[in-house]
Coordinates of C-alpha atoms in Angstrom, one line a residue:
X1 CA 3.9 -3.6 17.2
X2 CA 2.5 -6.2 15.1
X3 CA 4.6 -7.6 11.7
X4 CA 3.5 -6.6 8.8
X5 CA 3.5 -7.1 4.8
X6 CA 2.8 -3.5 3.5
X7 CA 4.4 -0.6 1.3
X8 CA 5.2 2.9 3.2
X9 CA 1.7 4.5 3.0
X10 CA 0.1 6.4 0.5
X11 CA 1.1 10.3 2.0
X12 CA -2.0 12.0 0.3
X13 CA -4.8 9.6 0.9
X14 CA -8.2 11.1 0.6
X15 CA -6.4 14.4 1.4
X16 CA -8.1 17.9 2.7
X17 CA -6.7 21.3 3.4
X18 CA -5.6 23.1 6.1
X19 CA -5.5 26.8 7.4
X20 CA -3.5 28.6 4.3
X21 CA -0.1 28.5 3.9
X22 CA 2.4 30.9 5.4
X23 CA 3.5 33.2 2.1
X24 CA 7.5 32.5 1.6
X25 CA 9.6 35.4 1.2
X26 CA 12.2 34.6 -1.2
X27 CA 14.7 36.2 0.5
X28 CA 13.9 35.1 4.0
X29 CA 12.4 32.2 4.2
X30 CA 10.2 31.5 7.7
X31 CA 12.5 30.2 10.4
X32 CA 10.7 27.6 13.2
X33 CA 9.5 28.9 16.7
X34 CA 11.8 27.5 19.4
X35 CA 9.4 24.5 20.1
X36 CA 9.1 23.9 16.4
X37 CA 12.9 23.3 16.0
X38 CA 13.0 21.2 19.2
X39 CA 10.1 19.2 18.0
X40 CA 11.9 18.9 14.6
X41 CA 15.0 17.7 16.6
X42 CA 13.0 15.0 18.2
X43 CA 11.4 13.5 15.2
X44 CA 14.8 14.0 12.8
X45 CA 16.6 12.2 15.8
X46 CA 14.4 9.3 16.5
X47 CA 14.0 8.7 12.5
X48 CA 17.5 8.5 12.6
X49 CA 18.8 6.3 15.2
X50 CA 15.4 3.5 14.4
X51 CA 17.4 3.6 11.1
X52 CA 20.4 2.7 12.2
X53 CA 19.7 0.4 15.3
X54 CA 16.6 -1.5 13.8
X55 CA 16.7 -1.6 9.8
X56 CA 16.7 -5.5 8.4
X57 CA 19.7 -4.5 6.8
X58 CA 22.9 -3.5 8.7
X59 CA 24.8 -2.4 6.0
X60 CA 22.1 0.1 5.2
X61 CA 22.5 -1.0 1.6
X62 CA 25.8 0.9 1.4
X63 CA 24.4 4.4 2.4
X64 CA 26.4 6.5 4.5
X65 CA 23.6 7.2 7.2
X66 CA 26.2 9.3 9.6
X67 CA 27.0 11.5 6.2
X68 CA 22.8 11.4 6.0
X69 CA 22.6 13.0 9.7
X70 CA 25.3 15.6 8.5
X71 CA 23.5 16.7 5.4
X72 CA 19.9 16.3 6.5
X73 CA 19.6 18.0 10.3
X74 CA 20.2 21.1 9.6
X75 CA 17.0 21.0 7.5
X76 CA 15.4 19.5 9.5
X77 CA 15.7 21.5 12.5
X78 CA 15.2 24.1 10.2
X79 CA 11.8 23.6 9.2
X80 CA 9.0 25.8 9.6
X81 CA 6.5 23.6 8.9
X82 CA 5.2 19.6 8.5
X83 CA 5.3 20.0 4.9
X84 CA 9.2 20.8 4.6
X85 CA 10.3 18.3 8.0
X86 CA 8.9 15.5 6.2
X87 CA 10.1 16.0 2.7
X88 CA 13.1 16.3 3.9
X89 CA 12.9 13.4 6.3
X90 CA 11.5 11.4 2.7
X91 CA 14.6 12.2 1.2
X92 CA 17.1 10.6 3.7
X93 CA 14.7 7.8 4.4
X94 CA 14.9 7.4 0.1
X95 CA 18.4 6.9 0.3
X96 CA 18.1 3.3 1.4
X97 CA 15.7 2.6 -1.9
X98 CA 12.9 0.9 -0.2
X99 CA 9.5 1.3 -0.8
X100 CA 8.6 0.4 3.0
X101 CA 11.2 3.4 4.1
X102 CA 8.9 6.0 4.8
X103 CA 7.7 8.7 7.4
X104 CA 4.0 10.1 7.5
X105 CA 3.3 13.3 9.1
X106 CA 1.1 13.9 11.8
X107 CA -2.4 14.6 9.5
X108 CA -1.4 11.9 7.5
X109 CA -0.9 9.4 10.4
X110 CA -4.2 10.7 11.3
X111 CA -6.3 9.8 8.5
X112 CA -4.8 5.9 8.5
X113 CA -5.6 5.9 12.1
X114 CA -9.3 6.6 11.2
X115 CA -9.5 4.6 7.7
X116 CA -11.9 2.4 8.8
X117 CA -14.7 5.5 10.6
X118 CA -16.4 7.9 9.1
X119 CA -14.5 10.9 8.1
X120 CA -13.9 14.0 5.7
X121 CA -12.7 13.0 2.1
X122 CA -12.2 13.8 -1.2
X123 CA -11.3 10.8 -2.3
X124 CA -8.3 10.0 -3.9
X125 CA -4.9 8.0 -3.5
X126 CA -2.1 9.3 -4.1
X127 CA 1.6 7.9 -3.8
X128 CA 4.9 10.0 -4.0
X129 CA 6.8 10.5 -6.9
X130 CA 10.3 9.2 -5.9
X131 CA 12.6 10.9 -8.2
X132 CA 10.3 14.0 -7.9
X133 CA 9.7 15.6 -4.4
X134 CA 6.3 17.0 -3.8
X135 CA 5.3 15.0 -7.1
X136 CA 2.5 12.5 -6.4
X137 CA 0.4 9.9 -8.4
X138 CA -3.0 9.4 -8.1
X139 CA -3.4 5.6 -7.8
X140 CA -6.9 5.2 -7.6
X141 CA -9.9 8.0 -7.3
X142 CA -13.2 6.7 -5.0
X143 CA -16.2 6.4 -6.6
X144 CA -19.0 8.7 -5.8
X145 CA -16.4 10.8 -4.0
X146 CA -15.9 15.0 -5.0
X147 CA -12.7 13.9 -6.6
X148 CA -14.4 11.4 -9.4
X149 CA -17.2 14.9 -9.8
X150 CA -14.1 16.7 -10.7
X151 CA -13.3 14.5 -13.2
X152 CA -10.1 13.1 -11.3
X153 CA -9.0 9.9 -13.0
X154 CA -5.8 7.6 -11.7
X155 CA -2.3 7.9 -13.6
X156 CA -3.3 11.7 -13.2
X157 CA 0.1 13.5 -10.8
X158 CA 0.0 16.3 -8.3
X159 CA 1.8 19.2 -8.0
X160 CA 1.9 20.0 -4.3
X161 CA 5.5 22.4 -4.8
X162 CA 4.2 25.8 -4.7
X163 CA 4.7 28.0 -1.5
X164 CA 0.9 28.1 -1.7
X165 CA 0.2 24.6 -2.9
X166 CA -1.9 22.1 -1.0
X167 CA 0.2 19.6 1.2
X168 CA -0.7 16.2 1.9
X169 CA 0.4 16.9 5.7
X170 CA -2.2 19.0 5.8
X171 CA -5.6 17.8 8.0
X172 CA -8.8 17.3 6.2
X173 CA -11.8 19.7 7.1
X174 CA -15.1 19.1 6.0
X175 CA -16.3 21.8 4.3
X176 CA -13.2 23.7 3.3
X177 CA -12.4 23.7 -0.2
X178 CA -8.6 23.1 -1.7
X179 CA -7.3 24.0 -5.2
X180 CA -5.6 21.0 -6.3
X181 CA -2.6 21.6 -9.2
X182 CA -2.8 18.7 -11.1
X183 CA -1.7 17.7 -14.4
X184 CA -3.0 14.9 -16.9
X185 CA -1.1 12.2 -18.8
X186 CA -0.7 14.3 -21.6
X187 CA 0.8 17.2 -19.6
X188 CA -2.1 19.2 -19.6
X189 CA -2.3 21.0 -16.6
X190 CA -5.6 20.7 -14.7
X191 CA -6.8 23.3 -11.7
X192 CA -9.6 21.9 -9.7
X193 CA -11.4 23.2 -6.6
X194 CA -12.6 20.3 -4.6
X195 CA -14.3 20.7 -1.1
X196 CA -14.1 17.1 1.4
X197 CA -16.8 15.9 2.5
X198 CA -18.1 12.9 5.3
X199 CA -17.7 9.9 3.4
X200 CA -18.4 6.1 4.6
X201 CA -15.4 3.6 5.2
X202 CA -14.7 1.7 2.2
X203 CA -15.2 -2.7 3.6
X204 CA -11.6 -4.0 3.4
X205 CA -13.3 -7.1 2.1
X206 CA -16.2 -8.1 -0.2
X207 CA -18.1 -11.0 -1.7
X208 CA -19.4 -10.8 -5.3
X209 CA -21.6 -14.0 -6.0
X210 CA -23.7 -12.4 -9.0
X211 CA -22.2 -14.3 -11.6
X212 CA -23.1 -18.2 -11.8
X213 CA -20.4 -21.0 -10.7
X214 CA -18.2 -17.7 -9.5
X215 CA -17.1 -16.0 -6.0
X216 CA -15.3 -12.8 -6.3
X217 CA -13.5 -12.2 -2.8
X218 CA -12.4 -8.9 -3.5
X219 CA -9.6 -7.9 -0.5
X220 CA -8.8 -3.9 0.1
X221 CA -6.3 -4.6 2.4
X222 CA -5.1 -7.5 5.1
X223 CA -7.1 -6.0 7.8
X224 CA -8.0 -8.0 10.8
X225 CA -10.8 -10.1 10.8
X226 CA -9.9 -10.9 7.0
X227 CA -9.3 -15.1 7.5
X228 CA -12.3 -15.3 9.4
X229 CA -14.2 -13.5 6.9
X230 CA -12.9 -15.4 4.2
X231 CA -13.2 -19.0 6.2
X232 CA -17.0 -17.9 6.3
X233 CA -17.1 -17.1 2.6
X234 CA -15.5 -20.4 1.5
X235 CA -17.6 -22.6 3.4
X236 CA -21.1 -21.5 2.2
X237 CA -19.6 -22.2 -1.2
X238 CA -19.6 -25.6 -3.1
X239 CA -17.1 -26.8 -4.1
X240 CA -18.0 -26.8 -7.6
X241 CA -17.6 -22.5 -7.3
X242 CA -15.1 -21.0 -8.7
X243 CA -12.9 -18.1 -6.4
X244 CA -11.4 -15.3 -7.8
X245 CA -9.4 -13.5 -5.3
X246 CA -8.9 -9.5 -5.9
X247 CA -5.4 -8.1 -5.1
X248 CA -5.6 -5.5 -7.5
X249 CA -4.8 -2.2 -5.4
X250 CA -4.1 -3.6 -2.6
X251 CA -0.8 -2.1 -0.5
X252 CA -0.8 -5.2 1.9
X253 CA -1.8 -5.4 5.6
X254 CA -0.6 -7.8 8.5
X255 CA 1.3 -11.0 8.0
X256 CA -1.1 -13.1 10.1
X257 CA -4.2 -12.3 8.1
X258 CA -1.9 -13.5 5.0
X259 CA -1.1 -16.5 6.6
X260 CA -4.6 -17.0 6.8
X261 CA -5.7 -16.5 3.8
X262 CA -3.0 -19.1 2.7
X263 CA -4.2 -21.4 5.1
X264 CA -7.5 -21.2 3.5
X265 CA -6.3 -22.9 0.2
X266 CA -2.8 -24.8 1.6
X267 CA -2.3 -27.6 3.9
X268 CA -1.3 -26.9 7.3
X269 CA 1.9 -26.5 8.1
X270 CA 3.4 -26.0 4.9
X271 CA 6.3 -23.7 4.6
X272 CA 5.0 -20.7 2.4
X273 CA 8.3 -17.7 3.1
X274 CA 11.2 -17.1 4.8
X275 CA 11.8 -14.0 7.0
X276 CA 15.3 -13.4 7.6
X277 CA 16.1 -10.3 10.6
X278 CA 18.6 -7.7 10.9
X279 CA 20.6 -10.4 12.9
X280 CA 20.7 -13.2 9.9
X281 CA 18.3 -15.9 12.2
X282 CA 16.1 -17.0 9.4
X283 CA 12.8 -17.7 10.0
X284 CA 10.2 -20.1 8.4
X285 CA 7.0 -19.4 7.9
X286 CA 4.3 -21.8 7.6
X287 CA 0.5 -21.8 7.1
X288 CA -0.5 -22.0 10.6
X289 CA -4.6 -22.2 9.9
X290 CA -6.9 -19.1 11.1
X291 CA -9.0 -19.5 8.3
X292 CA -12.2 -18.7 10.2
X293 CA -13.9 -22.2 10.9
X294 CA -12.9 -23.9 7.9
X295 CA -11.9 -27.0 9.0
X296 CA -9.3 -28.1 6.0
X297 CA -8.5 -26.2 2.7
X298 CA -10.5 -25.3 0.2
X299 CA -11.3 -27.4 -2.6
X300 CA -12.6 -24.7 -4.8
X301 CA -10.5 -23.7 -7.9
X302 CA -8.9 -20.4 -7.5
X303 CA -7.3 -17.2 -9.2
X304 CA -5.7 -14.5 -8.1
X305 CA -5.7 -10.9 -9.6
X306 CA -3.2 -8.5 -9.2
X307 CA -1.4 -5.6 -10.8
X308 CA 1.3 -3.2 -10.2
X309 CA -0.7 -1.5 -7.2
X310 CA -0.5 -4.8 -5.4
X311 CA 2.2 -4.6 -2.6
X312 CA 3.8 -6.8 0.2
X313 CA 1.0 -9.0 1.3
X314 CA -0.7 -8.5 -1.8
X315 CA 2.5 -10.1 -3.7
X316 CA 3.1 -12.7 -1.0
X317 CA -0.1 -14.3 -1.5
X318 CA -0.1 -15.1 -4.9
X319 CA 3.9 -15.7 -5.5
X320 CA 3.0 -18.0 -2.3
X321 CA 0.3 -19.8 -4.2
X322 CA 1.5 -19.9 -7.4
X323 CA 4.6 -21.7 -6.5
X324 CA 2.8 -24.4 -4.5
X325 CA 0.4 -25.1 -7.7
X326 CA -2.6 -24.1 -5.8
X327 CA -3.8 -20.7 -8.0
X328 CA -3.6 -19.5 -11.8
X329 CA -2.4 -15.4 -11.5
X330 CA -4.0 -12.9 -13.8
X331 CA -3.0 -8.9 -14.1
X332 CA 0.1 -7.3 -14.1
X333 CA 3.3 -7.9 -12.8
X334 CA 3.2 -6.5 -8.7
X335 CA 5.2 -3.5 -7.2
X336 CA 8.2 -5.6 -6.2
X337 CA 7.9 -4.4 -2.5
X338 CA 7.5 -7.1 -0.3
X339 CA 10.0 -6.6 3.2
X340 CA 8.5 -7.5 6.6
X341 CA 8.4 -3.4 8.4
X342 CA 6.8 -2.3 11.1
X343 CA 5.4 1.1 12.3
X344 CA 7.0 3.3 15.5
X345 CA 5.1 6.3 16.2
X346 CA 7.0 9.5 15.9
X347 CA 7.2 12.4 19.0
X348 CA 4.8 14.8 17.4
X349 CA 2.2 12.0 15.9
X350 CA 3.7 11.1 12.6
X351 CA 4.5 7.4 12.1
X352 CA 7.9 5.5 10.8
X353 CA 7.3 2.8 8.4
X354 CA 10.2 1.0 8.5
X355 CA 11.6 -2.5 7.1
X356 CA 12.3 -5.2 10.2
X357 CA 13.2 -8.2 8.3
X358 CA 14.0 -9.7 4.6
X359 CA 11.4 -12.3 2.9
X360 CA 12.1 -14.9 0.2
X361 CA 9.8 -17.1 -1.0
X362 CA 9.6 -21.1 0.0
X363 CA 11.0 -21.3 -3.8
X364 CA 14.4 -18.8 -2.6
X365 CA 12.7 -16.2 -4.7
X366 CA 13.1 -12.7 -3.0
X367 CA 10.5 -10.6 -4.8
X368 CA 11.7 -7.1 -3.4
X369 CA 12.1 -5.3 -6.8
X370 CA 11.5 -8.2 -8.8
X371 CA 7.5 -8.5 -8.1
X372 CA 5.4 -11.5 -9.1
X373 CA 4.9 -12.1 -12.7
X374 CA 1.5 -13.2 -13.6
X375 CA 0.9 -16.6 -15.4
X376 CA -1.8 -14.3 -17.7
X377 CA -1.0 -11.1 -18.0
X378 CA -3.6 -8.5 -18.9
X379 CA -4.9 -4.7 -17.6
X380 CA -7.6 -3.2 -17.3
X381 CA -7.2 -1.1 -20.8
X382 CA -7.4 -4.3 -22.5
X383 CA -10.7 -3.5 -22.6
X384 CA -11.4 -0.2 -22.4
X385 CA -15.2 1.0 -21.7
X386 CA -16.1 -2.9 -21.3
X387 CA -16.6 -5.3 -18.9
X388 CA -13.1 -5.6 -16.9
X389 CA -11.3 -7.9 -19.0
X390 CA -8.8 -8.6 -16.1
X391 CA -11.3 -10.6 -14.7
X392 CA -12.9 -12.2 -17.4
X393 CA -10.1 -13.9 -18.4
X394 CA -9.6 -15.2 -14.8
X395 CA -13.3 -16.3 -15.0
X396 CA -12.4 -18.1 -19.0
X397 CA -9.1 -19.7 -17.1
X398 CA -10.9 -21.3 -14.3
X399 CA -13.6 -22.6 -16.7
X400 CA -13.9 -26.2 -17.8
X401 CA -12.6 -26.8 -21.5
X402 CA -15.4 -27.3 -24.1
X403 CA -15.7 -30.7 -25.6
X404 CA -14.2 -31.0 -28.8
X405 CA -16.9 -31.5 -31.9
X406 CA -15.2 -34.8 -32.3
X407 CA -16.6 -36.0 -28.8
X408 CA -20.0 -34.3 -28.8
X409 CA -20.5 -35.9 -32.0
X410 CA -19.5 -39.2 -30.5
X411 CA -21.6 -39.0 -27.5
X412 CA -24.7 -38.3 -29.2
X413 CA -27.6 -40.9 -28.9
X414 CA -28.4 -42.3 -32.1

């Protein structure tokens, strides 16, 4: 298992629908097969015990995960169904108040297995609602996807509650329409019938070199391949260019591709972090190169965009160079989740996201619920139906001053 700097994943990305749901009887509610409550056993008891043997933290932040097992197996054994094991396995795993806690169930495993192919969508992000179970938040809505058709914008929640309601840990079928329940920022409530269709990957990375004296790197995630791609993109640029790099949105990736990213702007060898494990070795981290075949740093001017989407890797990055001097951050302050975790893949397919070691900054600054606060802050409503103002005034910041009057005026040929 590779290290890694992301957030537990997004349960209901680019969700679908399954065969319907079972119809609840109040009265009786549906009891599991035999094989369904041994399976449930397996998965409870393996979430369980890589809590306990492997979390950074071996206090467990105070929770008392033996009281846990008491209150939560009996659900969990008791469920009929992917939907109910793994809310219930959320609930435990939110006990320990980490964003990087978190179990995915099978269908959802599935689609973050195939992110990067081709497969069914309908094109929306959405993020659990800790303080409301079966709540989620739609974090970002693709574009030219059947969710942006039906009108679906972010900051807009799911309802996914109802006996009959669409589950994220349902599989996505092309095809096959679902009835979403959601409801606006107002509180209006919104029903909308959306069918998933074959939709391209979305690139992880992307170069934007329309505007003059200005590369945008925009970064989906810290895929592999990402410091070679962005060596190649920093040395076909002059020096003279401008680079905005994009967090915004971004949940994080793997630790080596943000240590070469960093490596693409910092001297080698430069102490950037410290990871400290469940044992208390602390572990320094320094910019080891892997920036494609740049040969040293860059000597391009940069900024770096984020806001409160960007997670882990997405935080590192900029808290990393902002405190060496090396980048000007624009946006919103980040999520405040940035732990080292790693993924173990459950008995029936899901996948455990779970925190392996603590991070502080080369400054002592541990960001985990603190975030990164930007040295401009500004959103994306600041300029509502314009051009994105975010990165404008990254753009304006990079920019040479204007000569005052006074020395035009003086350096004027007679």
């Amino acid at each position: 298992m590779s290290l890694a700097l992301v957030a537990a994943p997004a349960l209901a990305r680019d969700p679908a629908v399954g065969p319907d749901a079972t119809a609840v009887s109040v009265d009786a509610p549906p009891r599991p097969s035999r094989e369904r409550a041994r399976m449930n056993q397996r998965v409870f008891d393996r979430v369980w015990s890589e809590v306990r043997g492997q979390y950074y933290d071996p206090a467990l932040h105070g929770v008392d995960w033996n009281g846990a097992r008491r209150s939560f197996r009996p659900r969990a054994l008791a469920a009929p169904d992917d939907r109910t094991l793994y809310r219930v396995l959320g609930e435990m795993l939110a006990l320990l108040d980490d964003d990087h806690a978190g179990a995915s169930a099978p269908a959802v495993a599935r689609r973050l297995d195939t992110i990067h192919e081709p497969r069914a969508a309908i094109g929306v992000t959405l993020r659990p609602d800790p303080d409301r179970p079966g709540h989620y938040v739609v974090e970002a809505v693709r574009e030219g996807s059947p969710a942006e058709a039906g009108g679906v914008t972010p900051g807009w929640r799911l309802d996914a509650t109802g006996a009959d309601a669409w589950s994220p840990e349902l599989d996505v079928v092309e095809g096959q329409a679902v009835t979403l329940a959601f409801s606006d920022p107002e509180g209006t409530r919104r029903s909308l019938t959306l069918t998933p269709r074959i939709m391209q990957p979305r690139p992880s990375f992307m170069a934007d070199l329309s505007r003059p004296g200005v590369a945008v790197l925009r970064v989906n995630a810290f895929d592999p391949g990402l410091g070679d791609w962005m060596g190649r993109q920093l040395a076909a640029l002059p020096p003279e260019t401008d680079v905005v790099l994009d967090l915004r949105g971004n949940p994080g990736g793997r630790l080596l591709e943000a240590d070469a990213v960093l490596s693409c702007f910092l001297p080698r060898d430069l102490a950037w972090a410290t990871r400290t494990t469940r044992s208390g070795r602390a572990i320094v981290l320094k910019t080891a190169g892997g920036c494609g075949d740049l040969e040293a740093p860059a000597a391009n001017e940069v900024a770096v965009l984020v806001d409160s989407n960007s997670r882990s890797a997405a935080e590192l990055t900029p808290a990393a160079l902002q405190e060496a001097g090396r980048a000007v951050v624009v946006g919103e302050p980040t999520a405040g989740a940035v732990l080292i975790s790693q993924d173990t893949r459950l008995p029936d397919g899901g996948r455990l996201s779970l925190s392996r070691s603590d991070f502080v900054t080369a400054g002592g600054v541990r960001l985990e619920k603190r975030g990164v606060t930007p040295d401009l802050k500004a959103s994306a409503q600041d300029g509502a139906g314009g051009p994105d103002p975010v990165l404008e005034l990254a753009i304006a910041a990079l920019a040479p001053p204007a000569p005052s009057q006074a020395a035009t005026t003086a350096a004027a040929p007679l």
